[in-house]
Amino acid sequence: MMTDNARTLEEMGKELQKKMKKVLGRSLHIRHVDSGSCNGCDFEMTALLNPVYDIQRFGVDFVASPRHADMLMVTGGVTRHLEEAVLRTYEAAAHPKMVVAIGACACGGGIFGESYANYGGVDKIIPVYVYVPGCPPRPQAIIQGILLALDKWYDRK
Amino acid sequence: MFDMLKKIWQTGQVTKTLPFEEAPERYRGQLLIDPDYCNGCEECVTACPADALSFEKEESHLQLTISFAKCIYCGLCEEVCSPRAIRLTNEYLRATKNPKELTQTFKIQEKRIPMTEGGKQ
């Protein structure tokens, strides 16, 4: 069971740095979009910036505007009121519009499911690059999600 | 002061450079389902709060479908499973590019009728 888990954070970070340079040629900027999540996944994403994980040393940063972002990280199954926010953020983002769905809700509804007020998955509204299941996913799993998204962006050419 | 320095020297380095090798043993991660042990009692479907598990009846067997896009890793299915076919492991790196990988299906043979002594039913 421990084949993939045995990879350490440092190894993943170094791989991330190398891949970013290869694929983008510069650092990676992420915009976080909350589409009606319970804040569990958001806390795990914030944990990426704390001194324990410290993803900024690998050249990844969270930015305040989608205009500066290469990647959108969406948490939460899209609610009726936040559908517009997700769409407008997606339209405003710069060209590599890599969308990473973080958490079970963003992947396919999660505990909230599909209802009149909840779309149940980001992929019903905008195209999604990578799905990171988990409730919430660990920060390492989110780093793995970023790696996979960069892979997919590179393979597209 | 020298005692303190001596103690520091004797203890050496305790902190680990790479403390993130694996999740704690009791971390609730990826589900491991053994279809051989499952008797199709559907207790897990009743217990699941997110409707992540479902049973479908096929011609010759039952099909157990689990959706990781819904699973919240609460571990209730593991608790109610009397033949212990479901187990939660501490595996957590599950990001995927393909949404089809978020659902897993298992073939489960017909409901086994408990045998009495001598092999008679």
Coordinates of C-alpha atoms in Angstrom, one line a residue:
Chain A
M1 CA 0.0 0.0 0.0
M2 CA 2.8 2.4 0.8
T3 CA 4.3 2.6 -2.6
D4 CA 3.1 6.1 -3.5
N5 CA 2.8 7.4 0.0
A6 CA 6.5 6.8 0.6
R7 CA 7.3 9.9 -1.5
T8 CA 8.2 12.7 0.8
L9 CA 7.2 16.3 0.7
E10 CA 10.7 17.4 -0.2
E11 CA 10.8 15.1 -3.2
M12 CA 7.4 16.2 -4.4
G13 CA 8.4 19.8 -4.0
K14 CA 11.6 19.4 -6.0
E15 CA 9.6 17.6 -8.7
L16 CA 7.1 20.4 -8.7
Q17 CA 9.7 23.0 -9.1
K18 CA 11.4 21.2 -12.0
K19 CA 8.1 20.5 -13.7
M20 CA 7.0 24.2 -13.4
K21 CA 10.2 25.4 -15.0
K22 CA 9.7 22.9 -17.8
V23 CA 6.1 23.4 -18.5
L24 CA 5.5 27.1 -17.7
G25 CA 9.0 28.5 -17.7
R26 CA 8.1 30.6 -14.6
S27 CA 6.4 30.3 -11.2
L28 CA 2.9 29.1 -10.8
H29 CA 0.2 31.4 -9.5
I30 CA -3.0 30.0 -8.1
R31 CA -6.4 31.7 -7.5
H32 CA -8.6 30.0 -5.0
V33 CA -12.3 30.0 -5.9
D34 CA -14.8 29.1 -3.1
S35 CA -18.0 27.8 -4.8
G36 CA -19.9 27.0 -1.6
S37 CA -17.6 24.7 0.3
C38 CA -17.6 24.0 4.1
N39 CA -14.1 25.6 4.5
G40 CA -12.5 22.2 5.2
C41 CA -10.6 22.1 1.9
D42 CA -9.9 25.8 2.1
F43 CA -8.1 25.2 5.4
E44 CA -6.0 22.4 3.9
M45 CA -5.1 24.8 1.0
T46 CA -4.1 27.5 3.5
A47 CA -2.0 24.9 5.2
L48 CA 0.2 24.7 2.1
L49 CA 1.5 28.2 2.9
N50 CA 2.2 27.6 6.6
P51 CA 5.8 26.9 7.8
V52 CA 5.2 23.1 7.8
Y53 CA 4.5 22.7 4.1
D54 CA 5.7 26.1 2.9
I55 CA 4.9 25.7 -0.8
Q56 CA 6.1 29.2 -1.6
R57 CA 9.7 28.1 -1.5
F58 CA 9.0 26.0 -4.6
G59 CA 7.6 29.0 -6.5
V60 CA 3.9 28.5 -6.0
D61 CA 1.8 31.4 -4.8
F62 CA -1.8 32.2 -4.1
V63 CA -2.9 35.5 -5.7
A64 CA -5.8 37.8 -5.1
S65 CA -7.1 38.2 -8.6
P66 CA -7.9 35.6 -11.4
R67 CA -6.2 38.0 -13.9
H68 CA -2.8 37.1 -12.3
A69 CA -3.6 33.4 -12.0
D70 CA -2.6 30.4 -14.2
M71 CA -4.5 27.9 -12.1
L72 CA -7.9 28.0 -10.5
M73 CA -8.5 25.8 -7.4
V74 CA -12.2 25.3 -6.9
T75 CA -13.5 24.0 -3.6
G76 CA -17.1 23.0 -3.0
G77 CA -19.9 21.8 -5.3
V78 CA -21.2 24.8 -7.1
T79 CA -24.2 26.4 -5.4
R80 CA -26.8 28.3 -7.3
H81 CA -25.6 31.6 -6.0
L82 CA -22.0 31.0 -6.6
E83 CA -22.3 29.6 -10.1
E84 CA -22.0 33.1 -11.6
A85 CA -18.9 33.8 -9.5
V86 CA -17.2 30.6 -10.7
L87 CA -18.1 31.4 -14.4
R88 CA -16.8 35.0 -14.1
T89 CA -13.6 33.9 -12.4
Y90 CA -13.1 31.3 -15.1
E91 CA -13.6 33.9 -17.8
A92 CA -11.3 36.4 -16.2
A93 CA -8.4 33.9 -15.7
A94 CA -5.4 34.2 -18.0
H95 CA -4.8 31.6 -20.6
P96 CA -3.6 28.3 -19.0
K97 CA -7.0 28.0 -17.3
M98 CA -6.0 25.0 -15.4
V99 CA -8.9 24.1 -13.1
V100 CA -8.2 21.8 -10.2
A101 CA -11.2 20.5 -8.2
I102 CA -10.3 20.1 -4.6
G103 CA -12.3 17.8 -2.3
A104 CA -15.2 15.4 -2.8
C105 CA -17.8 18.3 -3.2
A106 CA -16.0 19.8 -6.1
C107 CA -15.3 16.4 -7.7
G108 CA -18.9 15.2 -7.7
G109 CA -21.2 16.6 -5.0
G110 CA -19.8 15.0 -1.9
I111 CA -22.0 15.0 1.2
F112 CA -24.3 17.7 -0.3
G113 CA -25.0 15.8 -3.5
E114 CA -27.1 17.2 -6.3
S115 CA -30.1 19.4 -5.5
Y116 CA -32.0 22.4 -6.6
A117 CA -29.4 24.6 -4.9
N118 CA -26.2 22.6 -5.6
Y119 CA -24.9 21.6 -9.0
G120 CA -22.9 18.7 -7.5
G121 CA -19.5 19.1 -9.1
V122 CA -17.4 21.8 -10.8
D123 CA -17.2 19.8 -14.0
K124 CA -20.9 20.5 -14.7
I125 CA -20.1 24.2 -15.1
I126 CA -16.5 24.5 -16.3
P127 CA -13.9 22.0 -17.7
V128 CA -11.8 20.4 -15.0
Y129 CA -8.2 19.4 -15.4
V130 CA -7.6 17.3 -12.2
Y131 CA -9.8 15.9 -9.5
V132 CA -8.5 15.6 -6.0
P133 CA -10.9 13.5 -3.9
G134 CA -10.8 13.5 -0.2
C135 CA -12.8 15.1 2.6
P136 CA -10.7 17.1 2.9
P137 CA -7.6 16.0 0.9
R138 CA -4.2 16.2 2.7
P139 CA -1.9 19.1 1.5
Q140 CA 0.4 16.5 -0.1
A141 CA -2.5 15.2 -2.2
I142 CA -3.2 18.8 -3.3
I143 CA 0.5 19.1 -4.4
Q144 CA 0.1 15.9 -6.3
G145 CA -3.0 17.4 -8.0
I146 CA -1.0 20.5 -9.1
L147 CA 1.7 18.1 -10.5
L148 CA -0.9 16.2 -12.5
A149 CA -2.4 19.4 -13.8
L150 CA 1.0 20.6 -15.0
D151 CA 1.4 17.2 -16.7
K152 CA -1.9 17.5 -18.5
W153 CA -1.0 21.0 -19.6
Y154 CA 2.3 19.8 -21.0
D155 CA 0.8 16.8 -22.8
R156 CA -1.8 19.0 -24.5
K157 CA 0.8 20.5 -26.9
Chain B
M1 CA 25.2 25.4 32.2
F2 CA 27.7 22.7 31.4
D3 CA 25.3 20.1 32.4
M4 CA 22.8 21.5 30.0
L5 CA 25.3 21.6 27.1
K6 CA 26.3 18.0 28.0
K7 CA 22.7 16.9 27.9
I8 CA 22.2 18.6 24.5
W9 CA 25.3 16.9 23.2
Q10 CA 24.2 13.5 24.5
T11 CA 20.7 13.7 23.2
G12 CA 21.7 14.6 19.7
Q13 CA 19.2 15.5 17.0
V14 CA 15.7 14.4 17.6
T15 CA 13.8 16.4 14.9
K16 CA 13.2 14.6 11.6
T17 CA 14.0 16.2 8.3
L18 CA 11.3 14.4 6.4
P19 CA 8.3 13.8 8.7
F20 CA 5.7 13.5 6.0
E21 CA 6.4 10.0 4.7
E22 CA 3.0 8.6 5.4
A23 CA -0.3 9.5 7.1
P24 CA -0.9 8.3 10.6
E25 CA -2.0 4.8 11.0
R26 CA -5.5 5.8 12.1
Y27 CA -6.0 8.3 9.2
R28 CA -9.1 7.5 7.3
G29 CA -8.1 7.3 3.6
Q30 CA -8.7 5.2 0.6
L31 CA -11.2 2.4 1.0
L32 CA -10.1 -1.2 0.5
I33 CA -12.9 -3.6 -0.5
D34 CA -12.5 -7.3 -0.6
P35 CA -15.3 -8.7 -2.8
D36 CA -14.7 -12.3 -1.6
Y37 CA -15.7 -11.5 1.9
C38 CA -18.8 -9.4 1.0
N39 CA -22.1 -11.1 1.5
G40 CA -24.2 -8.4 0.0
C41 CA -26.1 -7.5 3.1
E42 CA -26.2 -3.8 2.0
E43 CA -25.6 -2.5 5.6
C44 CA -22.9 -0.2 4.2
V45 CA -25.3 1.4 1.8
T46 CA -27.7 2.1 4.6
A47 CA -25.0 3.6 6.8
C48 CA -23.3 5.8 4.1
P49 CA -24.3 9.4 4.7
A50 CA -23.2 10.6 1.3
D51 CA -24.7 7.8 -0.9
A52 CA -21.3 6.9 -2.1
L53 CA -21.9 3.1 -2.1
S54 CA -24.6 1.4 -4.2
F55 CA -25.5 -2.2 -5.0
E56 CA -26.9 -3.2 -8.4
K57 CA -28.3 -6.5 -9.4
E58 CA -26.7 -8.0 -12.5
E59 CA -27.7 -11.3 -14.1
S60 CA -25.3 -13.5 -12.3
H61 CA -23.9 -11.4 -9.6
L62 CA -24.3 -8.2 -7.5
Q63 CA -22.2 -5.2 -8.4
L64 CA -20.9 -2.9 -5.7
T65 CA -20.1 0.6 -6.9
I66 CA -18.2 3.1 -4.8
S67 CA -17.8 6.8 -5.9
F68 CA -14.8 8.6 -4.4
A69 CA -16.4 11.9 -5.7
K70 CA -18.9 11.4 -2.9
C71 CA -17.2 9.5 -0.2
I72 CA -16.4 11.6 2.9
Y73 CA -14.2 8.9 4.5
C74 CA -16.3 8.8 7.7
G75 CA -15.6 5.1 8.2
L76 CA -19.2 4.1 9.0
C77 CA -19.2 1.4 6.4
E78 CA -16.2 -0.2 8.0
E79 CA -18.0 -0.1 11.3
V80 CA -21.2 -1.8 10.2
C81 CA -19.6 -4.4 7.8
S82 CA -20.0 -7.7 9.7
P83 CA -17.8 -9.8 7.4
R84 CA -15.2 -7.1 7.4
A85 CA -15.0 -6.7 3.7
I86 CA -14.5 -2.9 3.8
R87 CA -11.4 -1.4 5.4
L88 CA -10.1 2.1 5.5
T89 CA -6.4 2.4 4.8
N90 CA -4.1 5.4 5.3
E91 CA -3.5 5.8 1.6
Y92 CA -4.4 9.4 0.5
L93 CA -2.6 10.4 -2.7
R94 CA -5.6 9.9 -5.0
A95 CA -5.6 12.9 -7.4
T96 CA -6.6 11.9 -10.9
K97 CA -7.0 13.4 -14.4
N98 CA -9.7 10.9 -15.4
P99 CA -13.1 11.3 -13.7
K100 CA -13.9 7.7 -14.5
E101 CA -11.2 6.7 -12.0
L102 CA -13.3 8.2 -9.2
T103 CA -15.7 5.3 -9.4
Q104 CA -14.8 1.7 -8.6
T105 CA -16.9 -1.3 -9.2
F106 CA -16.6 -4.8 -7.7
K107 CA -18.2 -8.0 -8.7
I108 CA -19.9 -9.8 -5.8
Q109 CA -21.1 -13.4 -6.0
E110 CA -24.7 -14.2 -5.1
K111 CA -25.7 -13.9 -1.5
R112 CA -24.2 -16.8 0.4
I113 CA -26.6 -18.7 2.6
P114 CA -25.1 -19.6 5.9
M115 CA -24.3 -23.2 6.1
T116 CA -25.3 -25.4 9.1
E117 CA -23.4 -28.4 10.4
G118 CA -22.7 -31.2 7.9
G119 CA -22.9 -28.9 5.0
K120 CA -26.7 -28.9 4.8
Q121 CA -28.6 -25.8 4.2

